[in-house]
CSV table of C-alpha atoms in Angstrom, one decimal:
chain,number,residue,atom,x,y,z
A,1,UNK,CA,0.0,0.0,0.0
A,2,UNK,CA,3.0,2.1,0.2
A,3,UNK,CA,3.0,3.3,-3.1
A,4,UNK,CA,-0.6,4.6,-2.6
A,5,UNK,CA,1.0,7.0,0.0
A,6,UNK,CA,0.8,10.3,-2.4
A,7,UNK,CA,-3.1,9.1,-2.9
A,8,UNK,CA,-3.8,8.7,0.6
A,9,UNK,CA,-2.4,11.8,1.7
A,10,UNK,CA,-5.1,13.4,0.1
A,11,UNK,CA,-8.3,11.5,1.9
A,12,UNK,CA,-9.3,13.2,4.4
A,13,UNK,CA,-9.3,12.1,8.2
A,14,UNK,CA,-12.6,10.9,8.9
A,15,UNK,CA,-14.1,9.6,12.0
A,16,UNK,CA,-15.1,5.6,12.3
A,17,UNK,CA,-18.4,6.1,11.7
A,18,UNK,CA,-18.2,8.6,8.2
A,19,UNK,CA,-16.3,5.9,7.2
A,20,UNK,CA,-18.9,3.5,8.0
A,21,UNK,CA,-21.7,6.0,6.2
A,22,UNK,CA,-19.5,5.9,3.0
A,23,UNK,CA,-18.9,2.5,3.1
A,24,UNK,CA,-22.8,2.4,3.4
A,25,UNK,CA,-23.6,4.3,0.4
A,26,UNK,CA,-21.2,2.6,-1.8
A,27,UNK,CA,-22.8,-0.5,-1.0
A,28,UNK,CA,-26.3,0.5,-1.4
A,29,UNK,CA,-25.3,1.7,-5.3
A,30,UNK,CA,-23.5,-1.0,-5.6
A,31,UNK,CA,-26.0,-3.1,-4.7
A,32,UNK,CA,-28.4,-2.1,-7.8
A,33,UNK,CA,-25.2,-2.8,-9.8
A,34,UNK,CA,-23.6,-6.3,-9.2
A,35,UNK,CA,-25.1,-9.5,-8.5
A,36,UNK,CA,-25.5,-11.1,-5.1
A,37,UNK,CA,-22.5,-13.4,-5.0
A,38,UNK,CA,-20.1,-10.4,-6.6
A,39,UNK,CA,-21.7,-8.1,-3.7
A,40,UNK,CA,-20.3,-10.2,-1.3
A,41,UNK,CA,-16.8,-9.9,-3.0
A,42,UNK,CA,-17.4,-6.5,-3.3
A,43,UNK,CA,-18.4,-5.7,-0.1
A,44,UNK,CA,-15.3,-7.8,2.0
A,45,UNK,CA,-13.1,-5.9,-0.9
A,46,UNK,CA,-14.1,-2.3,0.2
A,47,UNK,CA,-14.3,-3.2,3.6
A,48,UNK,CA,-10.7,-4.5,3.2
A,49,UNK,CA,-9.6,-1.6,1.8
A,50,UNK,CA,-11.0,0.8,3.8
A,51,UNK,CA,-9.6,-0.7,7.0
A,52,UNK,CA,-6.2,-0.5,5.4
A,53,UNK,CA,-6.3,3.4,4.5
A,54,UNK,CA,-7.4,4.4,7.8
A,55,UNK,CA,-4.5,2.5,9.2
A,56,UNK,CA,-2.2,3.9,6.5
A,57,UNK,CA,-3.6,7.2,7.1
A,58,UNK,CA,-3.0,6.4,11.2
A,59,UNK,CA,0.9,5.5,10.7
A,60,UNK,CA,1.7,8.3,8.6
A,61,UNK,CA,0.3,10.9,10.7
A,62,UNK,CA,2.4,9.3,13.2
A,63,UNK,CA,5.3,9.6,11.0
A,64,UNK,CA,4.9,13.1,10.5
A,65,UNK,CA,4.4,13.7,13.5
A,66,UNK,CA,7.7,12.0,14.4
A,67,UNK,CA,9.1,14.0,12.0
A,68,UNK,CA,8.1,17.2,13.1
A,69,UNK,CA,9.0,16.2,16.7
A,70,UNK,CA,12.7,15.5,15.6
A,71,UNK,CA,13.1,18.4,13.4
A,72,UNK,CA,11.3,20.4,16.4
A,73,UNK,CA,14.6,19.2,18.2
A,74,UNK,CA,17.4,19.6,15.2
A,75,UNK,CA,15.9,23.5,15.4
A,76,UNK,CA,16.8,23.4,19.3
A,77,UNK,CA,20.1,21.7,19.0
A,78,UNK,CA,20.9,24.6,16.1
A,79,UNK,CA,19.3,27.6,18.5
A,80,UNK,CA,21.5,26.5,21.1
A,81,UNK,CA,24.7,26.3,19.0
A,82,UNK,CA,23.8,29.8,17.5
A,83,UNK,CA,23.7,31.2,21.5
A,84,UNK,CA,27.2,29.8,21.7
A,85,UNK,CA,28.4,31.4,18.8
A,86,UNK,CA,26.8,34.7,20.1
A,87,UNK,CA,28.9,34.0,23.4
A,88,UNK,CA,32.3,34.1,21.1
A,89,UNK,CA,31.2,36.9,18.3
A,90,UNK,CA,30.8,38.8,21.7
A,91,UNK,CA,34.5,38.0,23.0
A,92,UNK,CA,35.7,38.6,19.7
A,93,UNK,CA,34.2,42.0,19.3
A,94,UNK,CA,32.6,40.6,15.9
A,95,UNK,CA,29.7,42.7,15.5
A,96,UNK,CA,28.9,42.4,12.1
A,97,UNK,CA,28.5,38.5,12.6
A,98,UNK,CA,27.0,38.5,16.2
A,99,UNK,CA,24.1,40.7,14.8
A,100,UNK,CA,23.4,38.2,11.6
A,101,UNK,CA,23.5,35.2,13.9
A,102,UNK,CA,21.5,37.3,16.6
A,103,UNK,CA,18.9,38.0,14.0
A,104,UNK,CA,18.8,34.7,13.0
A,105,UNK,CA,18.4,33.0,16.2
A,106,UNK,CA,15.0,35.5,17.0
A,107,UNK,CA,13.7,34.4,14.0
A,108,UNK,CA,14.3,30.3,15.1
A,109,UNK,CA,12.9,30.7,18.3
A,110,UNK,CA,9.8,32.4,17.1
A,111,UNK,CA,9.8,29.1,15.2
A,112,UNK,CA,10.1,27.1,18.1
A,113,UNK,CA,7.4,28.5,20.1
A,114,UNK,CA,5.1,28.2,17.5
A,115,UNK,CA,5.9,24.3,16.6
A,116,UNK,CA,5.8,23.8,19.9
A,117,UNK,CA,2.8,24.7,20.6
A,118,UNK,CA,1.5,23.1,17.4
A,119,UNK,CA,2.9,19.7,18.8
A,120,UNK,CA,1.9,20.3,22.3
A,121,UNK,CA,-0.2,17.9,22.7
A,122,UNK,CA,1.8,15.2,21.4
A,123,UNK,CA,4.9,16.4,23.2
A,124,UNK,CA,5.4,15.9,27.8
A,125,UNK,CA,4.6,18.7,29.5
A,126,UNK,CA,7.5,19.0,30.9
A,127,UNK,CA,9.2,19.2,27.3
A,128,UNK,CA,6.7,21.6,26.3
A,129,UNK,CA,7.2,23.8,29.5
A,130,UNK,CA,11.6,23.6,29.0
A,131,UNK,CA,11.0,24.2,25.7
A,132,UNK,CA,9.7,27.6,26.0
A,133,UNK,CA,10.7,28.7,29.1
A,134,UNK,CA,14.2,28.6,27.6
A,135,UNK,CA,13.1,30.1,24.1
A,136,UNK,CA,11.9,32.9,25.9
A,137,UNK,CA,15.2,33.3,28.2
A,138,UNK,CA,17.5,33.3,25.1
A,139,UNK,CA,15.2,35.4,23.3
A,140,UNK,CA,15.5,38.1,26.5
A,141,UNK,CA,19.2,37.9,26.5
A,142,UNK,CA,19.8,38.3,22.5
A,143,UNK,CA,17.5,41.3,22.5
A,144,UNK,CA,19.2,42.8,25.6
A,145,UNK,CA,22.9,41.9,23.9
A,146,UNK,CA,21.4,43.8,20.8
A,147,UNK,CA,20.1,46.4,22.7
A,148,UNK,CA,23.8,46.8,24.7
A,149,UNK,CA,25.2,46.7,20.8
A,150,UNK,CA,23.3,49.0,19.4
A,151,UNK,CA,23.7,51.6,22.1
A,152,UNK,CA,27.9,51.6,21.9
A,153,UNK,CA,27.5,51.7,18.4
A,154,UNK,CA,25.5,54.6,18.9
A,155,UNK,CA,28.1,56.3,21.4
A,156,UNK,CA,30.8,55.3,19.2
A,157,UNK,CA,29.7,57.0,16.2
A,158,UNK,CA,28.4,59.6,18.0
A,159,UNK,CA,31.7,60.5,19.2
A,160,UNK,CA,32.8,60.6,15.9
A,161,UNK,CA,30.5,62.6,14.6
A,162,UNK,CA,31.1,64.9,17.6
A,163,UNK,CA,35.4,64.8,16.9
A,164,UNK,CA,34.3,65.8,13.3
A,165,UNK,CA,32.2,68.8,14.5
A,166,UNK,CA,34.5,70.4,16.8
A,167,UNK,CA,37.6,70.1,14.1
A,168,UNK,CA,35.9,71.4,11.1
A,169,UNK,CA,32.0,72.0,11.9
A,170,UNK,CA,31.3,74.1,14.5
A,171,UNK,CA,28.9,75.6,13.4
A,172,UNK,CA,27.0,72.5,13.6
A,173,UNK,CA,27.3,71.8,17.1
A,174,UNK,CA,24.1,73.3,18.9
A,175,UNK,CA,22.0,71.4,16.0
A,176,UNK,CA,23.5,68.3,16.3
A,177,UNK,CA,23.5,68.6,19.9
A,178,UNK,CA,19.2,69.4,20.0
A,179,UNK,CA,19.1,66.7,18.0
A,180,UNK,CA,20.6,63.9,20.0
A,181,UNK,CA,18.8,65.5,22.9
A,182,UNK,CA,15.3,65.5,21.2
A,183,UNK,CA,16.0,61.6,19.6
A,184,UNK,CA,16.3,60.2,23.2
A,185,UNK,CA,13.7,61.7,24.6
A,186,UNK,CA,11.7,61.4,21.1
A,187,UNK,CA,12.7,57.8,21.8
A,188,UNK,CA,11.8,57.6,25.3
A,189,UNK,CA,8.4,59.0,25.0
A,190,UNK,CA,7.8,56.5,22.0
A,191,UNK,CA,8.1,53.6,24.1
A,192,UNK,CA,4.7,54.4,26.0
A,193,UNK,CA,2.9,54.6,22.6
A,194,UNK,CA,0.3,52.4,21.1
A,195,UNK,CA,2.1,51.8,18.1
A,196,UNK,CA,5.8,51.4,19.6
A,197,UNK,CA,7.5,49.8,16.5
A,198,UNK,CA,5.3,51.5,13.7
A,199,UNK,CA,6.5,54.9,15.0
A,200,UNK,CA,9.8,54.0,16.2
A,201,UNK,CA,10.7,52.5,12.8
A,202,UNK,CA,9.9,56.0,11.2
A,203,UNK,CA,11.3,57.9,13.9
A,204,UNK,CA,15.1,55.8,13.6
A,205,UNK,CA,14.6,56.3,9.3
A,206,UNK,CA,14.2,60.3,9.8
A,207,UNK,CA,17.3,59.9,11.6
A,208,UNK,CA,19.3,57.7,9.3
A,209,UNK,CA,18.5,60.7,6.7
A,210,UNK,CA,19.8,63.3,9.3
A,211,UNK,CA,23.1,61.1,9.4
A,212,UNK,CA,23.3,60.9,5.8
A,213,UNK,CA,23.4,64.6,5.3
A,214,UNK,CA,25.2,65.0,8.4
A,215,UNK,CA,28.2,62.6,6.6
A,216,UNK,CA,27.9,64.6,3.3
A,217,UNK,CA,28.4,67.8,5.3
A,218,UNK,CA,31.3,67.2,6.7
A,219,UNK,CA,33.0,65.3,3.9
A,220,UNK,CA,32.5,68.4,1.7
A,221,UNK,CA,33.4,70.8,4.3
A,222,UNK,CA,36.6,68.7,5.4
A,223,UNK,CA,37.7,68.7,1.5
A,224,UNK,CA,35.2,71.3,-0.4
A,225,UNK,CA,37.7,71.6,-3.5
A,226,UNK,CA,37.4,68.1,-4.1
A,227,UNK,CA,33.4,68.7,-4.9
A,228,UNK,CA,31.6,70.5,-7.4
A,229,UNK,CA,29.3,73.7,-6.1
A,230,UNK,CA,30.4,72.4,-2.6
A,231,UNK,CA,29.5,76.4,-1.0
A,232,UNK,CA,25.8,75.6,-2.4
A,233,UNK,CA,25.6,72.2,-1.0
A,234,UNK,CA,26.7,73.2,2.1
A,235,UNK,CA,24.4,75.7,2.5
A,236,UNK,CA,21.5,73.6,1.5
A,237,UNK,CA,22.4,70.5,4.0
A,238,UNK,CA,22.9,73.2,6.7
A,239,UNK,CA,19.2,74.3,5.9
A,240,UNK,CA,18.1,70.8,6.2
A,241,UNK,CA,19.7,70.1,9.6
A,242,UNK,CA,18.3,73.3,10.7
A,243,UNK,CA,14.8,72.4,9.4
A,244,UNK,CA,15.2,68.6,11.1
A,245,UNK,CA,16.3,70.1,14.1
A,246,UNK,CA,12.9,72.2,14.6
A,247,UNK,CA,11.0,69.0,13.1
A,248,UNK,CA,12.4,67.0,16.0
A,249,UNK,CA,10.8,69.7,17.9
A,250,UNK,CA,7.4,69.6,17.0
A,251,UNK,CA,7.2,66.0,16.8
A,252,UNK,CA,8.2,66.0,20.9
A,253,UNK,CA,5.6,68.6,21.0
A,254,UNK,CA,2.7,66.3,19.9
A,255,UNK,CA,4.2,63.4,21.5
A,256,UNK,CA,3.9,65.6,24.7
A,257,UNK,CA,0.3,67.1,23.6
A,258,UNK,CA,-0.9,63.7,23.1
A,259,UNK,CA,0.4,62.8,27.4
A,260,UNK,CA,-1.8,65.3,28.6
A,261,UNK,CA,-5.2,64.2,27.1
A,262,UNK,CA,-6.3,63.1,30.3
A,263,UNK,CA,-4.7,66.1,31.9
A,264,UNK,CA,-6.8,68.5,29.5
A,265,UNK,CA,-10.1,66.6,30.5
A,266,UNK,CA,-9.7,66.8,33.6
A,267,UNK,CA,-8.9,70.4,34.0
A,268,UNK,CA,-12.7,71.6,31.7
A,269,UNK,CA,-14.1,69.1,33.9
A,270,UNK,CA,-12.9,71.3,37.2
A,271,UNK,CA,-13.2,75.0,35.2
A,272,UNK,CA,-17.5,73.4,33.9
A,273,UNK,CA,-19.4,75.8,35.6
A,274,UNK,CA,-21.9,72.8,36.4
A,275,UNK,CA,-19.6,70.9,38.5
């Protein structure tokens, strides 16, 4: 019956007594069909054969299901080799390769808590329970460890960018300085919104732009007879970080607005004459 495999696959899984309603009907038309003593044949023949596809069917959804099991468990033996690697890429000061492995790992223990719970009932509870409990450990630690990354890279190229300034931009310094100031606490204030990621996805791509022009800025100014119209391009990027600077500005100014909704309620609540 093996090599009716690809065709059983496709039956559905039935319950005993659908199968015994189908088997029913068949033999009913059947009946009108075939003569008495080829019924009989006919009859032990279906029978037969449907007794052997629902045990077919039985043993290889057990074999799948031993499948995903064990594949459930290669993708924990892999997770857990990836955590190790973290552990040197972090010794090693290998950024570039600890952030594509960390990235990497998120994404396989998302995959793990959802097969898991998939197969939970076919796996010990207290498999199940190890399982995740330590998906979601090593999921805290990686997004701290990116976290802790993300912020030295931050401080590093920020004091790069501040080097820069002093030597050969100062007249940069009070923007770029609002503008670190007003990204944290932009930051900061974005972390109690509805929408955390949404907003703070846009918020980080403004400021990737910022950077950009920032970088132009102070390659031209470093070197300006090494660009063409470099006078004019200066003066436009310095418009833009100006104008970016008093964006940053508003934005906190909504984000602050929106706080005090309950505070603006409250306050023609207590000036109502009514009340």
């Amino acid at each position: 019956m093996q090599k009716f495999d690809p065709i059983i696959r496709l039956i559905p899984k039935m319950p005993r007594w659908l199968w015994f309603l189908v088997y029913g009907i068949i033999i009913i038309n059947l009946s009108q069909l075939l003569a008495d003593g080829f019924l009989f044949f006919a009859m032990v023949g279906l029978g037969v054969t449907f007794r052997g596809v629902r045990k077919r069917q039985s043993y290889l959804q057990n074999q799948d299901m031993a499948k995903r099991i064990q594949q459930l468990k290669d993708t924990v033996h892999l997770a857990d080799r990836q955590k190790r690697q973290l552990s040197d890429y972090i010794l090693n000061k290998d950024t570039e390769n600890f952030q594509l492995t960390a990235r990497h790992l998120l994404d396989k223990l998302q995959n793990i808590k959802s097969e898991s719970y998939q197969l939970k009932e076919h796996l010990p509870k207290e498999v199940f329970d190890r399982i995740n409990s330590k998906a979601d450990e090593v999921k805290v630690e990686t997004l701290l460890q990116l976290e802790h990354l993300q912020i030295e890279q931050e401080l590093d190229s920020g004091a790069v960018f501040e080097q820069q300034i002093d030597k050969i931009a100062p007249e940069l310094k009070a923007f770029y300085h609002n503008v670190q100031t007003d990204h944290k606490r932009i930051l900061k204030k974005l972390e109690e919104a509805d929408n955390t990621e949404e907003l703070t996805a846009i918020h980080n791509s403004s400021m990737q732009q910022f950077y950009d022009i920032l970088t132009g800025y102070l390659q031209i100014k470093e070197s300006p007879k090494d660009y063409y119209n470099a006078q004019e391009r200066l003066d436009k990027a310095l418009e833009a970080i100006k104008t970016f600077d008093l964006d940053l500005d508003e934005n906190l100014r909504k984000l602050n607005e929106s706080a005090l909704k309950d505070f603006e309620v409250s306050l023609r609540m207590m000036q109502d004459p009514r009340n």
